Coordinates of C-alpha atoms and ligand atoms in Angstrom, one line a residue:
Chain A
M1 CA -15.2 -17.1 -4.3
S2 CA -12.3 -18.0 -6.5
A3 CA -14.5 -19.2 -9.4
S4 CA -12.9 -17.6 -12.5
D5 CA -16.2 -16.1 -13.7
V6 CA -15.9 -13.6 -10.8
N7 CA -13.9 -10.5 -11.6
A8 CA -10.8 -9.7 -9.6
L9 CA -11.8 -6.1 -9.4
E10 CA -15.0 -4.3 -10.3
L11 CA -15.2 -0.5 -9.9
V12 CA -18.5 1.3 -10.6
D13 CA -18.5 5.1 -10.8
V14 CA -15.8 5.4 -8.3
G15 CA -14.8 8.9 -7.2
R16 CA -12.7 10.6 -4.6
R17 CA -12.6 14.3 -3.7
F18 CA -10.0 16.2 -1.6
G19 CA -11.9 19.3 -0.7
A20 CA -12.6 21.0 -4.0
L21 CA -10.2 18.7 -6.0
A22 CA -11.7 15.7 -7.7
A23 CA -8.7 13.4 -7.7
V24 CA -10.7 10.5 -9.2
S25 CA -14.1 10.8 -10.8
N26 CA -16.6 8.4 -12.4
V27 CA -14.2 5.5 -12.8
D28 CA -15.6 2.3 -14.1
L29 CA -13.0 -0.5 -14.3
T30 CA -13.3 -4.2 -14.5
V31 CA -10.2 -6.4 -14.2
A32 CA -10.6 -10.2 -14.8
Q33 CA -8.8 -12.8 -12.7
G34 CA -5.3 -13.5 -13.9
E35 CA -5.3 -10.4 -16.0
R36 CA -2.2 -8.2 -16.4
R37 CA -3.5 -4.6 -16.5
A38 CA -1.3 -1.5 -17.0
L39 CA -2.6 1.8 -15.6
L40 CA -1.1 4.8 -17.4
G41 CA -1.5 8.5 -17.1
A42 CA 0.4 11.7 -16.6
N43 CA 1.5 13.0 -13.2
G44 CA -1.5 13.8 -11.0
A45 CA -3.9 11.7 -13.2
G46 CA -5.2 10.0 -10.1
K47 CA -3.6 6.6 -10.5
S48 CA -2.2 6.3 -7.0
T49 CA -5.4 7.7 -5.5
L50 CA -7.3 4.9 -7.3
F51 CA -5.0 2.3 -5.7
N52 CA -5.5 3.9 -2.3
L53 CA -9.3 3.6 -2.8
I54 CA -9.0 -0.1 -3.8
A55 CA -6.7 -1.0 -1.0
G56 CA -8.7 1.0 1.6
D57 CA -5.9 3.4 2.6
F58 CA -8.8 5.9 2.5
P59 CA -12.5 5.5 1.5
A60 CA -14.0 6.5 -1.9
T61 CA -16.4 9.4 -1.7
D62 CA -18.5 7.9 -4.6
G63 CA -19.2 4.6 -6.2
S64 CA -18.5 1.1 -5.3
I65 CA -15.6 -1.3 -5.4
S66 CA -15.7 -5.1 -5.3
L67 CA -12.8 -7.5 -4.9
L68 CA -13.3 -11.1 -6.1
G69 CA -17.0 -10.6 -6.0
R70 CA -17.2 -9.0 -2.5
D71 CA -18.4 -5.5 -2.1
L72 CA -15.7 -3.6 -0.2
S73 CA -17.7 -0.7 1.2
G74 CA -16.9 -0.5 4.9
V75 CA -14.3 -3.2 4.7
P76 CA -11.1 -2.0 6.4
A77 CA -7.7 -2.2 4.7
R78 CA -6.5 -5.1 6.8
E79 CA -9.5 -7.2 5.8
R80 CA -9.0 -6.5 2.1
T81 CA -5.4 -7.6 2.5
R82 CA -6.5 -10.8 4.2
M83 CA -8.9 -11.4 1.3
G84 CA -5.9 -11.6 -1.0
L85 CA -5.3 -8.0 -2.0
R86 CA -1.7 -6.8 -1.9
R87 CA -0.2 -3.5 -2.8
T88 CA 3.1 -1.6 -3.1
Y89 CA 3.6 2.1 -2.7
Q90 CA 5.1 4.5 -5.2
N91 CA 7.6 5.7 -2.5
S92 CA 9.2 2.7 -0.8
S93 CA 7.2 1.9 2.3
L94 CA 9.5 -0.4 4.2
F95 CA 10.6 -0.5 7.8
A96 CA 14.0 1.1 7.3
Q97 CA 15.4 0.4 10.8
L98 CA 14.6 -3.4 10.5
T99 CA 16.3 -6.0 8.5
V100 CA 15.1 -7.6 5.2
A101 CA 14.1 -10.7 7.1
D102 CA 12.1 -8.7 9.7
N103 CA 10.3 -6.8 7.0
L104 CA 9.2 -10.0 5.3
F105 CA 8.4 -11.6 8.6
I106 CA 6.1 -8.7 9.6
A107 CA 4.4 -8.8 6.2
L108 CA 3.9 -12.5 6.5
R109 CA 2.4 -12.2 10.0
G110 CA -0.1 -9.6 8.7
V111 CA -1.9 -12.3 6.7
R112 CA -1.5 -15.2 9.1
P113 CA -2.9 -15.8 12.5
G114 CA -0.8 -15.0 15.6
R115 CA -0.3 -11.3 15.2
F116 CA -0.4 -10.9 18.9
S117 CA 1.9 -13.8 19.6
L118 CA 4.4 -13.3 22.4
R119 CA 6.6 -16.3 21.4
R120 CA 9.6 -15.9 19.3
P121 CA 9.5 -17.7 15.9
H122 CA 11.7 -20.7 15.6
R123 CA 14.9 -19.9 13.8
R124 CA 14.5 -22.8 11.4
G125 CA 10.7 -23.0 11.6
D126 CA 8.2 -23.1 8.8
E127 CA 7.7 -19.3 8.9
M128 CA 11.4 -18.5 8.6
Q129 CA 11.6 -20.9 5.6
R130 CA 8.8 -18.9 4.0
V131 CA 10.7 -15.7 4.7
V132 CA 13.8 -17.1 3.1
A133 CA 11.9 -18.4 0.1
L134 CA 10.2 -15.0 -0.4
A135 CA 13.6 -13.2 -0.2
E136 CA 15.0 -15.6 -2.8
R137 CA 12.1 -15.2 -5.1
V138 CA 12.8 -11.4 -5.4
G139 CA 16.5 -11.8 -5.5
M140 CA 17.2 -10.8 -1.9
G141 CA 18.2 -14.2 -0.6
G142 CA 21.7 -13.0 0.4
W143 CA 20.5 -9.9 2.2
L144 CA 18.3 -11.3 4.9
D145 CA 20.2 -9.8 7.8
H146 CA 20.8 -6.4 6.3
R147 CA 19.1 -3.4 7.5
V148 CA 16.7 -2.0 4.9
A149 CA 18.2 1.5 5.3
D150 CA 21.5 0.1 4.1
L151 CA 20.1 -1.3 0.9
S152 CA 20.3 0.3 -2.6
H153 CA 17.1 1.8 -4.0
G154 CA 16.8 -1.0 -6.4
Q155 CA 17.0 -3.6 -3.7
Q156 CA 14.4 -1.8 -1.7
R157 CA 12.1 -2.0 -4.7
Q158 CA 12.7 -5.7 -5.0
L159 CA 11.9 -6.1 -1.3
E160 CA 8.8 -4.0 -1.7
L161 CA 7.6 -6.5 -4.3
G162 CA 8.5 -9.4 -1.9
M163 CA 6.4 -7.8 0.8
A164 CA 3.5 -7.9 -1.5
L165 CA 3.9 -11.6 -2.4
V166 CA 3.4 -12.9 1.2
G167 CA 0.7 -15.5 1.9
E168 CA -1.6 -16.3 -0.9
P169 CA -2.0 -13.1 -2.9
Q170 CA -4.8 -13.0 -5.5
V171 CA -4.7 -9.4 -6.7
L172 CA -1.6 -7.3 -6.8
L173 CA -1.5 -3.5 -7.1
L174 CA 2.0 -2.3 -8.1
D175 CA 2.5 1.4 -8.0
E176 CA 5.4 2.3 -10.2
P177 CA 7.6 -0.5 -8.9
A178 CA 10.4 0.4 -11.2
A179 CA 10.5 4.2 -10.4
G180 CA 14.0 5.5 -10.0
L181 CA 15.7 2.3 -11.1
S182 CA 18.6 2.1 -13.5
P183 CA 17.9 0.4 -16.9
A184 CA 19.5 -2.8 -15.7
E185 CA 17.5 -2.8 -12.5
R186 CA 14.4 -2.1 -14.4
T187 CA 14.8 -5.0 -16.7
H188 CA 15.4 -7.2 -13.7
L189 CA 12.3 -6.1 -11.9
L190 CA 10.2 -6.3 -15.0
A191 CA 11.3 -9.9 -15.4
L192 CA 10.2 -10.6 -11.8
I193 CA 6.8 -9.1 -12.5
V194 CA 6.4 -10.9 -15.9
G195 CA 7.4 -14.1 -14.2
L196 CA 4.7 -14.0 -11.5
P197 CA 2.2 -16.9 -11.5
P198 CA -0.4 -16.5 -14.3
S199 CA -3.3 -17.0 -11.9
L200 CA -2.3 -13.8 -10.1
T201 CA -4.1 -10.6 -11.1
V202 CA -1.7 -7.7 -11.5
V203 CA -2.5 -4.0 -11.9
L204 CA 0.6 -2.1 -12.7
I205 CA 1.1 1.7 -12.7
E206 CA 4.1 2.4 -14.9
H207 CA 5.3 5.6 -16.5
D208 CA 7.5 3.9 -19.0
L209 CA 5.1 3.3 -21.9
D210 CA 7.3 0.5 -23.4
I211 CA 7.5 -1.4 -20.2
A212 CA 3.8 -1.0 -19.5
L213 CA 2.8 -2.2 -23.0
R214 CA 5.1 -5.2 -22.9
A215 CA 4.0 -6.3 -19.4
A216 CA 0.3 -5.9 -19.9
D217 CA -2.6 -7.8 -21.6
R218 CA -4.8 -4.7 -21.4
V219 CA -4.1 -1.0 -20.7
T220 CA -6.2 1.7 -19.1
V221 CA -5.2 5.3 -19.4
M222 CA -6.4 7.9 -16.9
H223 CA -6.4 11.7 -17.4
N224 CA -7.4 14.3 -14.8
G225 CA -9.0 11.7 -12.6
R226 CA -11.1 10.1 -15.3
L227 CA -10.7 7.1 -17.6
L228 CA -9.5 8.2 -21.0
V229 CA -9.3 5.0 -22.9
E230 CA -9.0 1.3 -22.4
G231 CA -7.6 -1.3 -24.8
T232 CA -5.0 -3.7 -25.9
P233 CA -1.4 -2.5 -26.0
G234 CA -1.7 -2.3 -29.8
E235 CA -4.8 -0.1 -29.6
I236 CA -3.2 2.1 -27.0
R237 CA -0.1 2.5 -29.0
A238 CA -2.1 3.6 -32.0
N239 CA -4.5 5.9 -30.1
Q240 CA -4.0 9.6 -31.0
Q241 CA -5.5 10.9 -27.8
V242 CA -3.1 8.9 -25.7
R243 CA -0.2 10.1 -27.9
D244 CA -1.3 13.7 -27.5
I245 CA -2.0 13.7 -23.8
Y246 CA 0.1 11.0 -22.2
L247 CA 3.2 11.2 -24.4
G248 CA 2.9 14.9 -24.9
S249 CA 2.9 15.5 -21.2
Q250 CA 5.9 13.2 -20.7
G251 CA 7.9 15.5 -22.9
N252 CA 10.9 14.5 -25.0
Chain B
M1 CA 32.0 -12.3 17.3
R2 CA 34.0 -9.7 19.2
V3 CA 31.1 -7.4 19.5
C4 CA 28.8 -10.2 20.7
A5 CA 31.4 -11.4 23.2
G6 CA 31.8 -7.9 24.4
R7 CA 28.1 -7.5 24.9
T8 CA 27.8 -10.8 26.8
A9 CA 30.7 -9.8 29.0
A10 CA 29.1 -6.5 29.8
W11 CA 25.8 -8.1 30.8
L12 CA 27.7 -10.6 32.9
A13 CA 29.6 -7.9 34.7
L14 CA 26.4 -6.0 35.3
A15 CA 24.7 -9.2 36.7
V16 CA 27.6 -9.8 39.1
V17 CA 27.6 -6.2 40.3
V18 CA 23.8 -6.1 41.0
A19 CA 23.9 -9.5 42.5
F20 CA 26.6 -8.8 45.0
Y21 CA 25.8 -5.2 45.6
P22 CA 23.8 -5.5 48.9
L23 CA 26.6 -7.7 50.4
V24 CA 29.1 -4.9 50.2
V25 CA 27.1 -1.7 50.8
P26 CA 25.3 -0.4 53.9
G27 CA 21.5 -0.9 54.3
F28 CA 20.7 2.6 53.1
W29 CA 22.3 1.9 49.8
T30 CA 20.6 -1.4 49.4
Y31 CA 17.2 -0.2 50.2
Q32 CA 16.8 3.6 49.5
I33 CA 19.1 3.6 46.5
G34 CA 19.2 0.1 45.2
A35 CA 15.6 -1.2 45.7
Q36 CA 14.1 2.2 45.0
S37 CA 15.9 2.6 41.7
L38 CA 14.9 -0.9 40.6
L39 CA 11.2 -0.4 41.3
F40 CA 11.1 3.0 39.6
G41 CA 13.0 1.4 36.8
V42 CA 10.3 -1.2 36.4
I43 CA 7.6 1.5 36.2
A44 CA 9.7 3.5 33.7
L45 CA 10.3 0.3 31.8
S46 CA 6.5 0.1 31.1
L47 CA 6.8 3.5 29.5
N48 CA 9.9 2.4 27.5
L49 CA 7.8 -0.5 26.1
L50 CA 5.1 2.0 24.8
A51 CA 7.4 4.8 23.8
G52 CA 10.5 2.8 22.5
Y53 CA 8.7 0.1 20.6
G54 CA 5.3 1.7 20.1
G55 CA 6.1 5.4 19.7
M56 CA 3.4 6.2 22.2
V57 CA 4.4 8.4 25.2
S58 CA 2.0 7.9 28.1
L59 CA 1.9 9.9 31.3
A60 CA -0.5 7.4 32.9
Q61 CA 2.2 4.9 33.9
M62 CA 2.5 6.2 37.5
A63 CA -1.3 6.3 37.8
I64 CA -1.4 2.6 36.7
A65 CA 1.3 1.7 39.2
G66 CA -0.5 3.7 41.8
A67 CA -3.8 1.8 41.1
A68 CA -1.9 -1.5 41.6
G69 CA -0.5 -0.1 44.8
Y70 CA -3.9 0.9 46.0
A71 CA -5.2 -2.6 45.1
T72 CA -2.3 -4.1 47.0
A73 CA -3.4 -2.1 50.0
Y74 CA -7.1 -2.6 49.6
F75 CA -6.9 -6.4 48.9
G76 CA -4.2 -7.0 51.4
V77 CA -3.0 -5.9 54.8
N78 CA -3.4 -2.3 55.8
S79 CA -3.9 -0.3 58.9
T80 CA -7.4 1.1 58.1
D81 CA -10.7 -0.8 58.4
L82 CA -11.2 -0.6 54.7
G83 CA -10.5 -3.4 52.3
I84 CA -10.6 -7.2 51.9
A85 CA -7.6 -9.0 53.2
L86 CA -6.9 -11.7 50.7
P87 CA -3.9 -14.2 50.9
W88 CA -0.9 -12.4 49.5
P89 CA -0.6 -14.3 46.2
L90 CA -4.2 -13.3 45.4
T91 CA -3.6 -9.7 46.5
V92 CA -0.7 -9.5 44.0
L93 CA -2.6 -11.2 41.2
T94 CA -5.6 -8.9 41.8
A95 CA -3.4 -5.8 41.8
I96 CA -1.6 -6.8 38.6
A97 CA -4.9 -7.8 36.9
L98 CA -6.4 -4.4 37.7
G99 CA -3.3 -2.6 36.6
T100 CA -3.4 -4.5 33.3
L101 CA -7.0 -3.6 32.8
F102 CA -6.3 0.0 33.7
G103 CA -3.6 0.0 31.1
A104 CA -6.0 -1.4 28.5
V105 CA -8.5 1.3 29.3
V106 CA -6.0 4.1 29.1
G107 CA -5.0 2.6 25.7
A108 CA -8.6 2.4 24.5
I109 CA -9.1 6.1 25.4
S110 CA -5.8 7.5 24.0
V111 CA -4.9 5.2 21.2
R112 CA -6.3 7.3 18.4
T113 CA -4.1 10.2 19.4
R114 CA -0.4 10.7 18.8
G115 CA 2.4 12.9 20.1
I116 CA 1.4 15.8 22.2
Y117 CA -2.3 14.8 22.2
C118 CA -1.4 11.4 23.6
L119 CA 0.6 13.1 26.3
M120 CA -2.2 15.4 27.2
I121 CA -4.9 12.8 27.3
T122 CA -2.9 10.4 29.4
L123 CA -1.9 13.3 31.7
A124 CA -5.6 14.1 32.1
I125 CA -6.3 10.4 33.0
A126 CA -3.5 10.5 35.6
V127 CA -4.6 13.7 37.2
G128 CA -8.3 12.6 37.1
F129 CA -7.4 9.4 38.8
S130 CA -5.4 11.1 41.5
L131 CA -8.2 13.6 42.2
F132 CA -10.7 10.8 42.3
A133 CA -8.6 8.9 44.8
R134 CA -8.4 12.0 46.9
Q135 CA -12.1 12.5 47.0
N136 CA -13.2 8.9 47.3
Y137 CA -13.4 7.7 50.9
S138 CA -15.2 4.4 50.5
V139 CA -12.4 2.6 48.6
F140 CA -9.4 4.9 48.4
N141 CA -9.7 6.4 51.9
G142 CA -9.5 9.9 50.5
F143 CA -6.6 12.2 51.3
N144 CA -5.0 9.8 53.8
G145 CA -4.9 6.8 51.6
F146 CA -3.5 3.6 53.2
A147 CA -0.7 2.9 55.6
G148 CA 0.6 -0.2 57.2
V149 CA 1.0 -2.1 53.9
R150 CA 3.5 -4.8 54.2
A151 CA 5.3 -7.1 51.9
P152 CA 4.7 -10.8 52.7
A153 CA 7.0 -13.2 54.5
V154 CA 7.5 -16.3 52.5
A155 CA 9.3 -19.4 53.7
G156 CA 10.8 -17.6 56.6
I157 CA 12.1 -14.7 54.5
D158 CA 10.6 -11.3 55.5
F159 CA 10.5 -9.2 52.3
N160 CA 10.2 -6.0 54.4
E161 CA 13.8 -6.4 55.3
P162 CA 16.1 -4.4 53.0
V163 CA 18.2 -7.2 51.6
P164 CA 15.4 -9.6 50.8
F165 CA 13.4 -6.7 49.4
Y166 CA 16.3 -5.7 47.2
Y167 CA 16.5 -9.2 45.8
L168 CA 12.8 -9.2 45.2
T169 CA 12.9 -6.0 43.2
L170 CA 16.0 -7.2 41.4
G171 CA 14.2 -10.4 40.4
V172 CA 11.1 -8.5 39.2
A173 CA 13.3 -6.0 37.3
A174 CA 15.4 -8.7 35.7
V175 CA 12.4 -10.7 34.5
A176 CA 10.7 -7.6 33.2
L177 CA 13.9 -6.4 31.4
G178 CA 14.7 -9.8 30.0
W179 CA 11.1 -10.2 28.9
L180 CA 11.1 -6.8 27.1
Y181 CA 14.2 -7.7 25.1
H182 CA 12.5 -11.0 24.2
F183 CA 9.3 -9.1 23.4
S184 CA 11.1 -7.0 20.8
R185 CA 11.7 -10.1 18.7
T186 CA 8.3 -11.6 19.0
P187 CA 5.6 -11.2 16.3
F188 CA 3.7 -8.8 18.5
G189 CA 6.8 -6.8 19.4
M190 CA 7.9 -6.5 15.8
A191 CA 4.4 -5.6 14.7
L192 CA 4.4 -2.8 17.4
Q193 CA 7.7 -1.5 16.0
G194 CA 6.2 -1.6 12.5
I195 CA 3.2 0.4 13.8
R196 CA 5.6 2.9 15.4
D197 CA 7.4 3.5 12.1
N198 CA 4.5 3.3 9.6
P199 CA 1.0 2.6 10.8
R200 CA -0.5 3.1 7.4
R201 CA 1.7 0.4 5.9
M202 CA 0.8 -1.9 8.8
R203 CA -2.9 -1.6 8.0
T204 CA -2.4 -2.5 4.4
L205 CA -0.2 -5.4 5.5
G206 CA -3.2 -6.8 7.4
F207 CA -2.8 -5.6 10.9
D208 CA -5.4 -4.2 13.2
V209 CA -3.4 -1.2 14.4
I210 CA -5.8 0.0 17.1
R211 CA -6.1 -3.4 18.7
L212 CA -2.4 -3.9 18.7
R213 CA -1.8 -0.6 20.3
I214 CA -4.4 -1.2 23.0
A215 CA -2.8 -4.6 23.7
A216 CA 0.6 -2.9 24.0
F217 CA -1.0 -0.5 26.6
A218 CA -2.3 -3.5 28.5
L219 CA 1.1 -5.2 28.5
S220 CA 2.7 -2.0 29.7
G221 CA 0.0 -1.7 32.3
L222 CA 1.1 -5.2 33.6
I223 CA 4.7 -4.1 34.0
A224 CA 3.7 -0.8 35.6
A225 CA 1.4 -2.7 38.0
A226 CA 4.3 -5.0 39.0
G227 CA 6.3 -1.9 39.8
G228 CA 3.3 -0.4 41.7
V229 CA 3.1 -3.5 44.0
L230 CA 6.8 -3.1 44.8
F231 CA 6.3 0.7 45.2
V232 CA 3.6 0.3 47.9
W233 CA 5.5 -2.4 49.7
Y234 CA 8.6 -0.2 49.6
N235 CA 6.8 2.8 51.1
G236 CA 4.4 0.8 53.3
R237 CA 1.8 3.3 52.4
I238 CA 0.0 5.0 49.4
S239 CA -1.9 8.2 49.2
P240 CA -3.1 10.5 46.4
G241 CA 0.2 12.5 46.7
A242 CA 2.1 9.5 45.5
I243 CA 0.3 9.6 42.1
D244 CA -0.2 13.3 41.5
V245 CA 1.4 15.3 38.8
Q246 CA 4.9 15.4 40.2
P247 CA 5.5 11.6 40.4
T248 CA 3.7 11.2 37.0
I249 CA 6.3 13.5 35.5
D250 CA 9.2 11.9 37.4
I251 CA 8.5 8.7 35.5
L252 CA 8.7 10.5 32.2
I253 CA 12.0 12.2 33.3
I254 CA 13.5 8.8 34.3
S255 CA 12.6 7.3 31.0
V256 CA 13.8 10.2 28.9
V257 CA 17.0 10.7 30.8
G258 CA 17.8 7.0 30.7
G259 CA 16.8 6.6 27.1
M260 CA 13.4 5.5 25.9
A261 CA 14.6 3.5 23.0
S262 CA 16.5 1.0 25.1
P263 CA 14.9 -1.2 27.8
L264 CA 18.0 -0.8 30.0
G265 CA 17.6 2.9 29.8
A266 CA 14.7 2.8 32.3
F267 CA 17.0 1.5 35.0
V268 CA 19.9 3.8 34.1
G269 CA 17.5 6.8 34.3
A270 CA 16.0 5.5 37.6
V271 CA 19.5 5.2 39.2
A272 CA 20.4 8.7 38.1
F273 CA 17.1 10.1 39.4
V274 CA 17.2 8.3 42.8
L275 CA 20.8 9.4 43.3
L276 CA 20.0 13.0 42.5
Q277 CA 16.9 12.9 44.7
N278 CA 18.8 11.6 47.7
F279 CA 22.0 13.6 47.4
A280 CA 20.9 16.9 45.7
I281 CA 19.3 17.8 49.0
D282 CA 22.8 17.9 50.6
L283 CA 24.0 20.3 47.9
I284 CA 21.0 22.6 47.4
S285 CA 17.9 23.5 49.3
P286 CA 15.1 21.0 48.9
D287 CA 12.8 23.4 47.1
R288 CA 15.4 23.8 44.4
F289 CA 15.3 20.1 43.7
N290 CA 12.9 20.4 40.8
T291 CA 15.0 23.1 39.2
L292 CA 18.0 20.8 39.4
I293 CA 16.1 17.8 38.0
G294 CA 14.7 20.0 35.2
L295 CA 18.2 21.3 34.3
A296 CA 19.6 17.7 34.3
F297 CA 16.7 16.7 32.1
L298 CA 17.4 19.6 29.7
V299 CA 21.1 18.9 29.5
V300 CA 20.7 15.2 28.7
V301 CA 17.9 15.8 26.2
L302 CA 19.9 18.5 24.5
F303 CA 23.1 16.4 24.2
S304 CA 21.5 13.1 23.5
P305 CA 17.9 12.5 22.4
E306 CA 18.5 8.8 23.3
G307 CA 19.3 9.7 26.9
L308 CA 22.2 8.4 29.0
T309 CA 22.2 5.0 27.3
G310 CA 22.4 6.8 24.0
I311 CA 25.6 8.6 25.2
A312 CA 27.1 5.3 26.3
Q313 CA 26.2 3.6 23.0
R314 CA 27.8 6.4 21.1
L315 CA 31.0 6.2 23.2
M316 CA 31.1 2.4 22.6
R317 CA 30.6 2.9 18.9
G318 CA 33.4 5.4 18.9
L319 CA 35.7 3.0 20.6
R320 CA 34.7 0.2 18.4
G321 CA 35.2 2.4 15.3
A322 CA 38.7 3.2 16.6
V323 CA 39.5 -0.5 17.0
R324 CA 38.1 -1.3 13.5
A325 CA 40.2 1.4 11.9
E326 CA 43.3 -0.4 13.1
R327 CA 42.1 -3.7 11.5
P328 CA 43.0 -4.5 7.9
P329 CA 40.4 -3.5 5.4
G330 CA 38.0 -6.2 4.3
D331 CA 37.4 -7.4 7.8
R332 CA 33.7 -6.8 7.5
E333 CA 32.4 -9.4 10.0
T334 CA 31.0 -6.7 12.3
S335 CA 28.6 -5.2 9.8
T336 CA 25.9 -7.9 10.0
E337 CA 26.4 -8.1 13.7
E338 CA 25.8 -4.5 13.9
A339 CA 22.7 -4.9 11.9
T340 CA 21.6 -7.6 14.3
A341 CA 22.4 -5.4 17.2
R342 CA 20.5 -2.5 15.8
R343 CA 17.4 -4.6 15.1
I344 CA 17.4 -5.9 18.6
S345 CA 17.9 -2.5 20.3
Ligands
ATP401 N1 -4.1 12.7 0.4 C1 -4.3 13.7 -0.5 N2 -4.8 14.9 -0.1 C2 -5.0 15.8 -1.0 N3 -4.8 15.7 -2.3 C3 -4.3 14.5 -2.8 C4 -4.1 13.5 -1.9 N4 -3.6 12.4 -2.6 C5 -3.6 12.8 -3.9 N5 -4.0 14.1 -4.0 C6 -4.2 14.8 -5.2 O1 -4.9 14.0 -6.1 C7 -4.4 14.2 -7.5 C8 -4.1 12.8 -8.0 O2 -2.9 12.3 -7.3 P1 -2.3 10.9 -7.5 O3 -1.2 10.7 -6.6 O4 -3.4 9.9 -7.5 O5 -1.7 11.0 -9.0 P2 -0.9 9.9 -9.8 O6 -1.6 9.6 -11.0 O7 -0.5 8.8 -9.0 O8 0.4 10.8 -10.2 P3 1.9 10.4 -10.2 O9 2.2 9.9 -11.6 O10 2.6 11.7 -10.0 O11 2.2 9.5 -9.1 C9 -3.2 15.1 -7.4 O12 -3.7 16.4 -7.8 C10 -2.8 15.1 -5.9 O13 -2.3 16.3 -5.6
MG402 MG1 1.2 8.1 -8.2

């Protein structure tokens, strides 16, 4: 399965309609293992919807998606996660009433056996060590016992990333992880993303063109639910269509 | 540390009070008030598990308790010629197993619905079960149900006596309550709370939301069934009237008045309910009782969505806030403890 000639993601003619609205249509996308791919596009271009289709939040109405060589049609979201797919959400999707440690613990349990266990985890057991290690990895080591609702927005985004790194992730979908952060927090989070292990496949939705082009090997631009162009950061930077549509709609 | 010590002291005080209570009050207070509150508290606790940790409000808990009560009668001693008299440990095991199974079935039927729809579907199950019991004579003995059900005598202790029965219900209540606090910190308990807050996120974290919810219903069925066994031993009888709409709603009222979010709330609500039920009769005519309960319900819900325990917690927090205000600034030790306290409650 993990032979590197298998693509991390392969989307063929994928589409999703919401009633009359085609949020995503005719998307063909191939992401190789270990690739860093940025996904760009104006508001409403269909980027988050595409993530939802890949992660199984809701099914595609057209086309097929495969993850690490396995066709995902009919595969529920939880199974995709156990196959190594992880995602973050554009709006923080954490358990606000629970602590940082509890959030990471829940995420860890999701991809490990014993989800129905009625035994308390050992305070210094292997699992708790993993939780601590994860928290430290995303710079939240000192905040384990803090309630998520009491954290700053930037810390919540860091935790959100930590939640996606539990277990043995293979493919990471990050939906605007730096949204709403201060420039300093942005730089910090970007460094975390750039520093992820090279074997990990990352698809990154990011509105900031500079950040996206710096973090990615390849860039895909969507517009009105369709793929507009795909290329290296250099090619995208030079592309007139992208400048017109993407940068134009961003305004100055 | 102070908050923790305060909490331990409060629990110890509560333990001492309930342990010595039957030694200082008359039999009526031990049995009708004490034991009855405890057993209703156990049934309501099964709802607090579902509602407090799972966000699923079920009206089938009294039906499940009733099913366990019927099983206790059918598979134990009763005054009809129906049933199979098993030795009492087997009677109890069978009743609890059937209650757990009933819980799982209720879960499987209602688990895809939320909010008002979950209420309606579980109410339909409860009413359906009560009607079925009323019409079925081969197992449920129809309208009359069963009488002559007795708690066992073990090692010379007759659990039909008020004081031993009180301690029996206290033991069951304490185990159930302690277990629920423990449960909230287990992987299953935390997953259930995650599902309550964000089921979609739980799915993409790898959880089987439907199966976890059904399992929670089964666990709550187990607790309700334990309460149901005590319930039938307490009354000595069970009939369809014991599980029709009124008792079904009483459990919801107990839970909401006590506070669904806190396990202890089930017992606070049960004590309030049993006290009202026993003494309101002296103040108003019996047919006004429901009006009074309804009004009490309304007042508590209006003033505190977290019920009586919510009011108590707010008072405590207010007191603690006043204490903290007198302490020098920078004394922040309570903040993490509060976080711990919140994640436990
Ligand atoms: N669950 C849904 N039901 C109905 N319409 C939806 C749903 N989700 C998305 N849409 C619509 O699909 C289109 C694409 O939305 P999507 O969230 O994928 O855009 P996006 O590229 O992520 O935009 P943004 O940059 O604002 O996050 C929008 O018109 C949106 O209103
Ligand atoms: Mg989006």
